[in-house]
Amino acid sequence: MLLELANLVLNIFPFKVAISLVVFVFIYLLLRQAIRMEMDLGFVALLLCIIPSLTPFLTIMSGYDYFTAMNYELQTPPLILAAMLLIMILFFSIRFGYSLPMPTKKLFLSSYYFNDWFFWGLIGLNLVLLVFFLEAGSILNTSYGNIKLHEAPYSSLVHQFFNLSIALLLASILTHHRHNIIPIILIVFIIIALFFSRRNMVAGLGLLLVYIYGVQRISIKQILLGVSVLAILIFVGEARNVGIINFLIGDRLVSNATIYHYYTMAGGGANIFLSTIGIIDLNLSDKLSGLESFPIATWPIGITESKIYQDHGYSYNGGMHLASVLYWNFGLFGVVLGGILFGMIVKFSDKTLRKLSSTYAGGVETSLAVMLVLHLTTALWYGPIGLIKGSIALFIIALILYFFPRKI
């Protein structure tokens, strides 16, 4: 059915026109929010959803034949590229889910308050863990590739503990003093994350900063802050190839892209786009058997879509769009329904996070919303496992705290 619909699209629009439609949607999203001078999580989710789909347009406009150095045979058939774009279009049902009315009933009526020793102790513990165990080294004078050759043994655990800590601290009752100091704390964590080239962590913390300062009406100051953060992320993306210090003194990586004539989209968007193409090809190839056709059933034992994908001979360099995961497990209907459900979750989170601009943050709802923001890019671009694990952990912690005194 997917290829039939994709073929219908190509019969209506020439291929270059079809891939250009994504660009117009992207520009429309940016202009709409710029005119409104507002920011909401639905806009961010749609933007993250569509960015990888700019890959074929940018590749052609840049004069390249391929958009990444993997799976070349998947990058030229217009039909499969159109199928990928069609999945992205269907996943825009996020917008419909975001427009649905949300219930106002609270999960937990009471909130918790962490006293100063617990508050600062948790902050200090995370500082130590991030600096010593998040990565095997920093990108100050070493390339990110060299760092990844020696994987930090506690990287994933430390990152998840950090997300849980931030979600809990921002969901407690915030005094005026703490409300003023939390942005400074988040900025310190952002700087640490940049040194380790953890750009997804930076994006999540940056979004939380925007909500703390208020999103009802975006100011010029916030826009300049957002542009600055984006510029820093792009700089880190380039400098991490050789190390920041080496980059600043003029050392540059000679890319193989020119030799092999492929375009590499900043931020790894091309890898995410390619993975979805590979998933379409794999699902149409009749190579899948048993639970491989429904990998969500094997998540509890650690077998995810990316592992099955590589087991069947597809090159993988990180990145698997949530829409493609939904397509693999539930087909086109699952892409639409999953988009609606994700849109509803995003709407719930946006509504809840607006409390962060006041001194009272809330309870479990805020914890879950903060967890979504911290995992938003990874959930959309790499897989929802981290978000699911983090949310389950938050529920367990919330149940434990529910039976404790409100003050800890």
mmCIF file of C-alpha atoms in Angstrom:
data_model
loop_
_atom_site.group_PDB
_atom_site.id
_atom_site.type_symbol
_atom_site.label_atom_id
_atom_site.label_comp_id
_atom_site.label_asym_id
_atom_site.label_seq_id
_atom_site.Cartn_x
_atom_site.Cartn_y
_atom_site.Cartn_z
ATOM 1 C CA MET A 1 0.000 0.000 0.000
ATOM 2 C CA LEU A 2 2.830 2.394 0.842
ATOM 3 C CA LEU A 3 4.499 2.072 -2.565
ATOM 4 C CA GLU A 4 1.164 2.476 -4.341
ATOM 5 C CA LEU A 5 0.529 5.745 -2.498
ATOM 6 C CA ALA A 6 4.097 6.899 -3.157
ATOM 7 C CA ASN A 7 3.679 6.119 -6.861
ATOM 8 C CA LEU A 8 0.465 8.149 -6.867
ATOM 9 C CA VAL A 9 2.331 11.096 -5.361
ATOM 10 C CA LEU A 10 5.007 10.898 -8.064
ATOM 11 C CA ASN A 11 2.332 10.758 -10.745
ATOM 12 C CA ILE A 12 0.927 14.043 -9.426
ATOM 13 C CA PHE A 13 4.210 15.782 -8.574
ATOM 14 C CA PRO A 14 7.591 15.403 -10.283
ATOM 15 C CA PHE A 15 10.199 14.080 -7.862
ATOM 16 C CA LYS A 16 11.999 17.411 -7.390
ATOM 17 C CA VAL A 17 8.693 19.139 -6.711
ATOM 18 C CA ALA A 18 7.706 16.445 -4.195
ATOM 19 C CA ILE A 19 10.884 16.857 -2.146
ATOM 20 C CA SER A 20 10.510 20.655 -2.338
ATOM 21 C CA LEU A 21 7.081 20.501 -0.666
ATOM 22 C CA VAL A 22 8.802 19.491 2.568
ATOM 23 C CA VAL A 23 10.905 22.658 2.403
ATOM 24 C CA PHE A 24 7.810 24.839 2.006
ATOM 25 C CA VAL A 25 6.225 23.191 5.069
ATOM 26 C CA PHE A 26 9.454 23.785 7.010
ATOM 27 C CA ILE A 27 9.541 27.478 6.036
ATOM 28 C CA TYR A 28 5.828 27.836 6.827
ATOM 29 C CA LEU A 29 6.358 26.486 10.360
ATOM 30 C CA LEU A 30 9.189 28.935 10.986
ATOM 31 C CA LEU A 31 7.331 31.952 9.586
ATOM 32 C CA ARG A 32 4.113 31.147 11.470
ATOM 33 C CA GLN A 33 5.875 31.079 14.824
ATOM 34 C CA ALA A 34 7.972 34.132 13.964
ATOM 35 C CA ILE A 35 4.832 36.148 13.183
ATOM 36 C CA ARG A 36 3.114 34.985 16.354
ATOM 37 C CA MET A 37 6.244 35.539 18.456
ATOM 38 C CA GLU A 38 5.289 32.439 20.423
ATOM 39 C CA MET A 39 6.899 29.123 21.259
ATOM 40 C CA ASP A 40 5.168 25.868 22.045
ATOM 41 C CA LEU A 41 6.292 22.271 22.221
ATOM 42 C CA GLY A 42 4.088 21.252 19.293
ATOM 43 C CA PHE A 43 6.051 23.560 16.997
ATOM 44 C CA VAL A 44 9.363 22.111 18.227
ATOM 45 C CA ALA A 45 8.123 18.531 17.741
ATOM 46 C CA LEU A 46 6.984 19.234 14.172
ATOM 47 C CA LEU A 47 10.262 20.977 13.402
ATOM 48 C CA LEU A 48 12.288 18.023 14.683
ATOM 49 C CA CYS A 49 10.007 15.689 12.758
ATOM 50 C CA ILE A 50 10.567 17.402 9.420
ATOM 51 C CA ILE A 51 14.272 18.346 9.595
ATOM 52 C CA PRO A 52 15.606 14.918 8.458
ATOM 53 C CA SER A 53 13.219 15.047 5.481
ATOM 54 C CA LEU A 54 15.063 18.082 4.108
ATOM 55 C CA THR A 55 17.947 15.732 3.247
ATOM 56 C CA PRO A 56 17.174 14.910 -0.439
ATOM 57 C CA PHE A 57 16.384 18.548 -1.275
ATOM 58 C CA LEU A 58 19.583 19.857 0.322
ATOM 59 C CA THR A 59 21.599 17.105 -1.365
ATOM 60 C CA ILE A 60 20.343 18.005 -4.829
ATOM 61 C CA MET A 61 20.636 21.750 -4.233
ATOM 62 C CA SER A 62 24.245 21.273 -3.107
ATOM 63 C CA GLY A 63 25.087 19.373 -6.274
ATOM 64 C CA TYR A 64 25.821 16.010 -4.643
ATOM 65 C CA ASP A 65 24.772 12.549 -5.795
ATOM 66 C CA TYR A 66 24.351 10.972 -2.354
ATOM 67 C CA PHE A 67 23.407 12.296 1.053
ATOM 68 C CA THR A 68 25.553 10.047 3.258
ATOM 69 C CA ALA A 69 28.336 7.480 2.909
ATOM 70 C CA MET A 70 26.190 4.408 3.617
ATOM 71 C CA ASN A 71 23.770 2.194 1.732
ATOM 72 C CA TYR A 72 24.272 3.984 -1.595
ATOM 73 C CA GLU A 73 21.838 1.648 -3.359
ATOM 74 C CA LEU A 74 18.956 3.011 -1.244
ATOM 75 C CA GLN A 75 19.565 6.668 -2.057
ATOM 76 C CA THR A 76 18.621 6.901 -5.724
ATOM 77 C CA PRO A 77 15.229 5.196 -6.386
ATOM 78 C CA PRO A 78 12.670 8.059 -6.400
ATOM 79 C CA LEU A 79 9.845 5.713 -5.401
ATOM 80 C CA ILE A 80 11.346 4.699 -2.065
ATOM 81 C CA LEU A 81 12.358 8.312 -1.332
ATOM 82 C CA ALA A 82 8.787 9.408 -2.001
ATOM 83 C CA ALA A 83 7.557 6.624 0.316
ATOM 84 C CA MET A 84 9.791 7.985 3.065
ATOM 85 C CA LEU A 85 8.415 11.498 2.604
ATOM 86 C CA LEU A 86 4.884 10.107 2.669
ATOM 87 C CA ILE A 87 5.518 8.517 6.068
ATOM 88 C CA MET A 88 6.763 11.893 7.321
ATOM 89 C CA ILE A 89 3.626 13.602 6.003
ATOM 90 C CA LEU A 90 1.374 11.053 7.748
ATOM 91 C CA PHE A 91 3.333 11.517 10.965
ATOM 92 C CA PHE A 92 2.295 15.164 10.904
ATOM 93 C CA SER A 93 -0.847 13.848 12.592
ATOM 94 C CA ILE A 94 1.123 15.099 15.621
ATOM 95 C CA ARG A 95 -0.466 18.448 14.843
ATOM 96 C CA PHE A 96 -3.977 16.977 15.017
ATOM 97 C CA GLY A 97 -3.238 15.290 18.336
ATOM 98 C CA TYR A 98 -1.810 18.552 19.650
ATOM 99 C CA SER A 99 -5.068 20.372 18.861
ATOM 100 C CA LEU A 100 -7.264 17.939 20.808
ATOM 101 C CA PRO A 101 -8.593 19.148 24.189
ATOM 102 C CA MET A 102 -6.685 17.828 27.174
ATOM 103 C CA PRO A 103 -8.161 16.625 30.498
ATOM 104 C CA THR A 104 -7.416 18.768 33.523
ATOM 105 C CA LYS A 105 -7.503 16.021 36.180
ATOM 106 C CA LYS A 106 -4.250 15.829 38.145
ATOM 107 C CA LEU A 107 -2.346 12.583 38.576
ATOM 108 C CA PHE A 108 -1.339 13.494 42.129
ATOM 109 C CA LEU A 109 -2.953 16.320 44.038
ATOM 110 C CA SER A 110 -0.021 17.010 46.347
ATOM 111 C CA SER A 111 3.517 18.120 45.549
ATOM 112 C CA TYR A 112 6.801 17.490 47.285
ATOM 113 C CA TYR A 113 9.466 19.859 48.534
ATOM 114 C CA PHE A 114 13.169 19.058 48.722
ATOM 115 C CA ASN A 115 15.050 20.820 51.485
ATOM 116 C CA ASP A 116 18.340 22.604 50.770
ATOM 117 C CA TRP A 117 20.704 19.765 51.651
ATOM 118 C CA PHE A 118 18.877 17.351 49.350
ATOM 119 C CA PHE A 119 18.492 19.963 46.571
ATOM 120 C CA TRP A 120 22.160 20.992 46.494
ATOM 121 C CA GLY A 121 23.377 17.470 47.216
ATOM 122 C CA LEU A 122 21.577 16.163 44.134
ATOM 123 C CA ILE A 123 22.975 19.011 42.011
ATOM 124 C CA GLY A 124 26.509 18.363 43.279
ATOM 125 C CA LEU A 125 26.237 14.607 42.740
ATOM 126 C CA ASN A 126 25.160 15.122 39.135
ATOM 127 C CA LEU A 127 28.029 17.534 38.503
ATOM 128 C CA VAL A 128 30.522 14.907 39.672
ATOM 129 C CA LEU A 129 28.888 12.067 37.740
ATOM 130 C CA LEU A 130 28.651 14.054 34.496
ATOM 131 C CA VAL A 131 32.248 15.240 34.591
ATOM 132 C CA PHE A 132 33.759 11.848 35.415
ATOM 133 C CA PHE A 133 31.419 9.266 33.907
ATOM 134 C CA LEU A 134 29.334 10.800 31.077
ATOM 135 C CA GLU A 135 32.060 10.318 28.450
ATOM 136 C CA ALA A 136 35.568 8.894 28.289
ATOM 137 C CA GLY A 137 36.914 12.378 27.545
ATOM 138 C CA SER A 138 35.944 15.864 26.405
ATOM 139 C CA ILE A 139 36.175 17.440 22.949
ATOM 140 C CA LEU A 140 38.379 20.278 24.196
ATOM 141 C CA ASN A 141 41.477 18.746 22.628
ATOM 142 C CA THR A 142 40.275 15.357 21.369
ATOM 143 C CA SER A 143 37.970 14.462 18.509
ATOM 144 C CA TYR A 144 34.568 13.012 19.307
ATOM 145 C CA GLY A 145 35.396 9.949 17.216
ATOM 146 C CA ASN A 146 38.420 9.165 19.395
ATOM 147 C CA ILE A 147 36.348 9.610 22.537
ATOM 148 C CA LYS A 148 33.760 7.132 21.288
ATOM 149 C CA LEU A 149 36.471 4.542 20.688
ATOM 150 C CA HIS A 150 36.675 4.277 24.489
ATOM 151 C CA GLU A 151 33.060 4.225 25.649
ATOM 152 C CA ALA A 152 32.420 5.418 29.194
ATOM 153 C CA PRO A 153 31.157 2.438 31.267
ATOM 154 C CA TYR A 154 28.370 4.377 33.030
ATOM 155 C CA SER A 155 27.383 6.795 30.257
ATOM 156 C CA SER A 156 23.771 5.718 29.772
ATOM 157 C CA LEU A 157 23.120 5.253 33.501
ATOM 158 C CA VAL A 158 24.598 8.662 34.374
ATOM 159 C CA HIS A 159 22.550 10.365 31.662
ATOM 160 C CA GLN A 160 19.324 8.729 32.820
ATOM 161 C CA PHE A 161 20.047 9.601 36.458
ATOM 162 C CA PHE A 162 20.646 13.208 35.400
ATOM 163 C CA ASN A 163 17.326 13.352 33.547
ATOM 164 C CA LEU A 164 15.497 11.916 36.555
ATOM 165 C CA SER A 165 17.165 14.441 38.870
ATOM 166 C CA ILE A 166 16.229 17.438 36.721
ATOM 167 C CA ALA A 167 12.671 16.155 36.302
ATOM 168 C CA LEU A 168 12.252 15.793 40.072
ATOM 169 C CA LEU A 169 13.893 19.105 41.013
ATOM 170 C CA LEU A 170 11.825 21.146 38.565
ATOM 171 C CA ALA A 171 8.645 19.420 39.689
ATOM 172 C CA SER A 172 9.050 20.262 43.355
ATOM 173 C CA ILE A 173 7.700 23.412 44.922
ATOM 174 C CA LEU A 174 10.142 26.140 43.927
ATOM 175 C CA THR A 175 10.863 29.059 46.208
ATOM 176 C CA HIS A 176 11.599 32.452 44.673
ATOM 177 C CA HIS A 177 15.313 31.996 45.358
ATOM 178 C CA ARG A 178 15.440 28.584 43.717
ATOM 179 C CA HIS A 179 13.457 29.808 40.742
ATOM 180 C CA ASN A 180 16.165 32.406 40.143
ATOM 181 C CA ILE A 181 19.088 30.023 40.649
ATOM 182 C CA ILE A 182 17.799 27.111 38.532
ATOM 183 C CA PRO A 183 18.510 28.853 35.161
ATOM 184 C CA ILE A 184 22.138 29.335 36.266
ATOM 185 C CA ILE A 185 22.352 25.656 37.227
ATOM 186 C CA LEU A 186 20.929 24.600 33.842
ATOM 187 C CA ILE A 187 23.413 26.839 32.011
ATOM 188 C CA VAL A 188 26.287 25.178 33.915
ATOM 189 C CA PHE A 189 24.978 21.763 32.845
ATOM 190 C CA ILE A 190 24.643 23.012 29.250
ATOM 191 C CA ILE A 191 28.304 24.071 29.228
ATOM 192 C CA ILE A 192 29.341 20.658 30.566
ATOM 193 C CA ALA A 193 27.212 18.917 27.927
ATOM 194 C CA LEU A 194 28.823 21.023 25.169
ATOM 195 C CA PHE A 195 32.316 19.965 26.292
ATOM 196 C CA PHE A 196 31.203 16.365 25.807
ATOM 197 C CA SER A 197 29.333 17.159 22.556
ATOM 198 C CA ARG A 198 26.026 15.978 24.038
ATOM 199 C CA ARG A 199 23.928 18.134 21.727
ATOM 200 C CA ASN A 200 20.617 16.411 22.498
ATOM 201 C CA MET A 201 21.138 17.136 26.183
ATOM 202 C CA VAL A 202 21.855 20.773 25.333
ATOM 203 C CA ALA A 203 18.672 21.003 23.254
ATOM 204 C CA GLY A 204 16.522 19.625 26.081
ATOM 205 C CA LEU A 205 18.015 21.875 28.748
ATOM 206 C CA GLY A 206 17.728 24.872 26.414
ATOM 207 C CA LEU A 207 14.005 24.191 25.955
ATOM 208 C CA LEU A 208 13.534 24.033 29.719
ATOM 209 C CA LEU A 209 15.241 27.433 30.028
ATOM 210 C CA VAL A 210 12.772 28.909 27.543
ATOM 211 C CA TYR A 211 9.832 27.590 29.577
ATOM 212 C CA ILE A 212 11.296 28.894 32.836
ATOM 213 C CA TYR A 213 11.526 32.387 31.306
ATOM 214 C CA GLY A 214 7.966 32.073 29.903
ATOM 215 C CA VAL A 215 6.626 31.167 26.448
ATOM 216 C CA GLN A 216 3.429 33.198 26.335
ATOM 217 C CA ARG A 217 5.212 35.883 24.369
ATOM 218 C CA ILE A 218 8.697 35.303 23.043
ATOM 219 C CA SER A 219 10.990 38.301 23.450
ATOM 220 C CA ILE A 220 13.819 39.440 21.208
ATOM 221 C CA LYS A 221 16.181 38.432 24.007
ATOM 222 C CA GLN A 222 14.913 34.855 23.901
ATOM 223 C CA ILE A 223 15.175 34.755 20.101
ATOM 224 C CA LEU A 224 18.775 35.941 20.266
ATOM 225 C CA LEU A 225 19.428 33.323 22.945
ATOM 226 C CA GLY A 226 17.946 30.614 20.714
ATOM 227 C CA VAL A 227 19.985 31.728 17.689
ATOM 228 C CA SER A 228 23.124 31.808 19.833
ATOM 229 C CA VAL A 229 22.519 28.287 21.127
ATOM 230 C CA LEU A 230 21.910 27.065 17.570
ATOM 231 C CA ALA A 231 25.157 28.708 16.405
ATOM 232 C CA ILE A 232 27.045 27.092 19.294
ATOM 233 C CA LEU A 233 25.592 23.667 18.440
ATOM 234 C CA ILE A 234 26.678 24.057 14.812
ATOM 235 C CA PHE A 235 30.143 25.157 15.944
ATOM 236 C CA VAL A 236 30.453 22.177 18.296
ATOM 237 C CA GLY A 237 29.305 19.876 15.496
ATOM 238 C CA GLU A 238 32.180 21.085 13.322
ATOM 239 C CA ALA A 239 34.829 21.493 16.032
ATOM 240 C CA ARG A 240 34.265 18.081 17.595
ATOM 241 C CA ASN A 241 35.803 16.431 14.515
ATOM 242 C CA VAL A 242 39.270 17.534 15.662
ATOM 243 C CA GLY A 243 38.698 19.006 19.154
ATOM 244 C CA ILE A 244 37.744 22.582 20.041
ATOM 245 C CA ILE A 245 41.269 23.833 20.787
ATOM 246 C CA ASN A 246 42.675 22.268 17.620
ATOM 247 C CA PHE A 247 39.791 23.695 15.589
ATOM 248 C CA LEU A 248 40.364 27.222 16.929
ATOM 249 C CA ILE A 249 44.049 27.154 15.966
ATOM 250 C CA GLY A 250 43.157 26.218 12.409
ATOM 251 C CA ASP A 251 43.087 22.424 12.309
ATOM 252 C CA ARG A 252 40.325 21.126 10.050
ATOM 253 C CA LEU A 253 39.141 17.650 9.177
ATOM 254 C CA VAL A 254 39.536 16.750 5.515
ATOM 255 C CA SER A 255 36.191 15.195 4.734
ATOM 256 C CA ASN A 256 35.725 12.178 2.499
ATOM 257 C CA ALA A 257 32.482 13.757 1.285
ATOM 258 C CA THR A 258 34.267 15.541 -1.571
ATOM 259 C CA ILE A 259 36.077 12.363 -2.650
ATOM 260 C CA TYR A 260 32.968 10.187 -2.637
ATOM 261 C CA HIS A 261 30.614 13.008 -3.593
ATOM 262 C CA TYR A 262 28.054 12.868 -0.821
ATOM 263 C CA TYR A 263 26.392 15.581 1.229
ATOM 264 C CA THR A 264 26.365 15.240 5.009
ATOM 265 C CA MET A 265 23.541 17.138 6.641
ATOM 266 C CA ALA A 266 24.471 18.946 9.849
ATOM 267 C CA GLY A 267 23.217 17.251 13.008
ATOM 268 C CA GLY A 268 23.045 13.748 11.522
ATOM 269 C CA GLY A 269 19.691 14.310 9.809
ATOM 270 C CA ALA A 270 20.827 12.353 6.749
ATOM 271 C CA ASN A 271 21.498 9.251 8.858
ATOM 272 C CA ILE A 272 17.994 9.445 10.340
ATOM 273 C CA PHE A 273 16.472 9.884 6.886
ATOM 274 C CA LEU A 274 18.486 6.965 5.500
ATOM 275 C CA SER A 275 17.452 4.638 8.324
ATOM 276 C CA THR A 276 13.795 5.165 7.479
ATOM 277 C CA ILE A 277 14.479 4.403 3.826
ATOM 278 C CA GLY A 278 16.275 1.252 4.930
ATOM 279 C CA ILE A 279 13.353 0.256 7.151
ATOM 280 C CA ILE A 280 10.936 0.651 4.226
ATOM 281 C CA ASP A 281 13.240 -1.460 2.035
ATOM 282 C CA LEU A 282 13.629 -4.099 4.755
ATOM 283 C CA ASN A 283 9.903 -4.364 5.426
ATOM 284 C CA LEU A 284 9.176 -4.757 1.709
ATOM 285 C CA SER A 285 11.912 -7.366 1.200
ATOM 286 C CA ASP A 286 10.232 -10.325 2.953
ATOM 287 C CA LYS A 287 13.429 -10.855 4.981
ATOM 288 C CA LEU A 288 11.715 -10.416 8.341
ATOM 289 C CA SER A 289 10.475 -13.429 10.252
ATOM 290 C CA GLY A 290 8.701 -14.023 13.557
ATOM 291 C CA LEU A 291 8.938 -11.209 16.069
ATOM 292 C CA GLU A 292 11.251 -9.280 13.715
ATOM 293 C CA SER A 293 8.056 -7.982 12.099
ATOM 294 C CA PHE A 294 6.915 -6.671 15.488
ATOM 295 C CA PRO A 295 10.102 -5.636 17.314
ATOM 296 C CA ILE A 296 8.271 -3.724 20.033
ATOM 297 C CA ALA A 297 7.632 -7.146 21.596
ATOM 298 C CA THR A 298 11.388 -7.698 21.964
ATOM 299 C CA TRP A 299 12.159 -4.314 23.573
ATOM 300 C CA PRO A 300 12.038 -5.759 27.130
ATOM 301 C CA ILE A 301 14.928 -8.126 26.278
ATOM 302 C CA GLY A 302 17.018 -5.385 24.669
ATOM 303 C CA ILE A 303 16.408 -6.216 20.979
ATOM 304 C CA THR A 304 15.360 -3.033 19.203
ATOM 305 C CA GLU A 305 14.720 -2.021 15.609
ATOM 306 C CA SER A 306 18.272 -0.742 15.134
ATOM 307 C CA LYS A 307 19.754 -4.136 16.085
ATOM 308 C CA ILE A 308 17.473 -6.077 13.729
ATOM 309 C CA TYR A 309 18.198 -3.509 11.033
ATOM 310 C CA GLN A 310 21.952 -4.090 11.293
ATOM 311 C CA ASP A 311 21.550 -7.863 11.580
ATOM 312 C CA HIS A 312 20.096 -7.819 8.067
ATOM 313 C CA GLY A 313 23.171 -6.095 6.636
ATOM 314 C CA TYR A 314 22.155 -2.425 6.623
ATOM 315 C CA SER A 315 24.813 0.089 7.634
ATOM 316 C CA TYR A 316 23.742 2.180 10.627
ATOM 317 C CA ASN A 317 25.337 5.314 12.051
ATOM 318 C CA GLY A 318 22.799 6.289 14.697
ATOM 319 C CA GLY A 319 19.371 7.747 14.184
ATOM 320 C CA MET A 320 16.012 6.090 13.552
ATOM 321 C CA HIS A 321 12.974 8.308 13.164
ATOM 322 C CA LEU A 322 10.040 7.576 15.469
ATOM 323 C CA ALA A 323 7.737 7.550 12.420
ATOM 324 C CA SER A 324 9.762 4.703 10.900
ATOM 325 C CA VAL A 325 9.636 2.743 14.171
ATOM 326 C CA LEU A 326 5.845 3.124 14.164
ATOM 327 C CA TYR A 327 5.660 2.067 10.519
ATOM 328 C CA TRP A 328 7.759 -1.042 11.183
ATOM 329 C CA ASN A 329 5.564 -2.161 14.087
ATOM 330 C CA PHE A 330 2.082 -1.001 13.095
ATOM 331 C CA GLY A 331 2.106 0.040 9.426
ATOM 332 C CA LEU A 332 0.731 3.292 8.021
ATOM 333 C CA PHE A 333 -2.211 3.250 10.424
ATOM 334 C CA GLY A 334 0.259 3.117 13.298
ATOM 335 C CA VAL A 335 2.136 6.129 11.911
ATOM 336 C CA VAL A 336 -1.039 8.221 11.951
ATOM 337 C CA LEU A 337 -2.341 6.946 15.299
ATOM 338 C CA GLY A 338 1.111 7.171 16.873
ATOM 339 C CA GLY A 339 1.456 10.752 15.645
ATOM 340 C CA ILE A 340 -1.898 11.686 17.194
ATOM 341 C CA LEU A 341 -0.948 10.059 20.514
ATOM 342 C CA PHE A 342 2.464 11.721 20.529
ATOM 343 C CA GLY A 343 0.816 15.055 19.741
ATOM 344 C CA MET A 344 -1.499 14.625 22.739
ATOM 345 C CA ILE A 345 1.470 13.830 25.003
ATOM 346 C CA VAL A 346 3.314 16.890 23.701
ATOM 347 C CA LYS A 347 0.242 19.075 24.286
ATOM 348 C CA PHE A 348 -0.066 17.766 27.856
ATOM 349 C CA SER A 349 3.617 18.517 28.433
ATOM 350 C CA ASP A 350 3.423 22.029 26.972
ATOM 351 C CA LYS A 351 0.419 22.879 29.122
ATOM 352 C CA THR A 352 2.172 21.567 32.235
ATOM 353 C CA LEU A 353 5.572 23.153 31.568
ATOM 354 C CA ARG A 354 4.086 26.633 31.451
ATOM 355 C CA LYS A 355 3.966 26.416 35.261
ATOM 356 C CA LEU A 356 7.770 26.592 35.305
ATOM 357 C CA SER A 357 7.632 30.358 34.784
ATOM 358 C CA SER A 358 6.131 30.719 38.281
ATOM 359 C CA THR A 359 7.551 29.745 41.662
ATOM 360 C CA TYR A 360 5.238 26.743 41.903
ATOM 361 C CA ALA A 361 6.110 23.930 39.493
ATOM 362 C CA GLY A 362 3.694 21.124 40.325
ATOM 363 C CA GLY A 363 4.081 17.400 40.891
ATOM 364 C CA VAL A 364 4.233 14.220 38.850
ATOM 365 C CA GLU A 365 2.736 15.853 35.749
ATOM 366 C CA THR A 366 5.609 18.321 35.646
ATOM 367 C CA SER A 367 8.144 15.525 36.174
ATOM 368 C CA LEU A 368 6.788 13.629 33.178
ATOM 369 C CA ALA A 369 6.678 16.791 31.054
ATOM 370 C CA VAL A 370 10.295 17.647 31.889
ATOM 371 C CA MET A 371 11.299 14.069 31.074
ATOM 372 C CA LEU A 372 9.649 14.391 27.653
ATOM 373 C CA VAL A 373 11.534 17.609 26.893
ATOM 374 C CA LEU A 374 14.861 16.102 27.918
ATOM 375 C CA HIS A 375 14.164 13.115 25.637
ATOM 376 C CA LEU A 376 12.345 14.922 22.823
ATOM 377 C CA THR A 377 15.122 14.816 20.222
ATOM 378 C CA THR A 378 16.210 11.290 21.138
ATOM 379 C CA ALA A 379 12.613 10.011 21.130
ATOM 380 C CA LEU A 380 11.941 11.466 17.675
ATOM 381 C CA TRP A 381 15.326 10.759 16.106
ATOM 382 C CA TYR A 382 16.792 7.728 17.882
ATOM 383 C CA GLY A 383 13.991 5.782 19.526
ATOM 384 C CA PRO A 384 11.500 6.075 22.405
ATOM 385 C CA ILE A 385 13.179 3.551 24.746
ATOM 386 C CA GLY A 386 14.905 6.162 26.918
ATOM 387 C CA LEU A 387 11.696 8.167 27.342
ATOM 388 C CA ILE A 388 9.723 5.057 28.264
ATOM 389 C CA LYS A 389 12.304 3.917 30.829
ATOM 390 C CA GLY A 390 12.562 7.403 32.318
ATOM 391 C CA SER A 391 8.786 7.756 32.621
ATOM 392 C CA ILE A 392 8.428 4.368 34.324
ATOM 393 C CA ALA A 393 11.205 5.288 36.767
ATOM 394 C CA LEU A 394 9.455 8.576 37.538
ATOM 395 C CA PHE A 395 6.180 6.808 38.319
ATOM 396 C CA ILE A 396 7.952 4.448 40.708
ATOM 397 C CA ILE A 397 9.756 7.341 42.441
ATOM 398 C CA ALA A 398 6.500 9.324 42.617
ATOM 399 C CA LEU A 399 4.714 6.421 44.278
ATOM 400 C CA ILE A 400 7.499 6.130 46.850
ATOM 401 C CA LEU A 401 7.470 9.875 47.545
ATOM 402 C CA TYR A 402 3.681 9.841 47.791
ATOM 403 C CA PHE A 403 3.901 7.847 51.036
ATOM 404 C CA PHE A 404 6.692 10.015 52.455
ATOM 405 C CA PRO A 405 6.218 13.357 54.173
ATOM 406 C CA ARG A 406 5.857 16.168 51.657
ATOM 407 C CA LYS A 407 9.213 17.572 52.720
ATOM 408 C CA ILE A 408 12.443 15.682 52.090
#
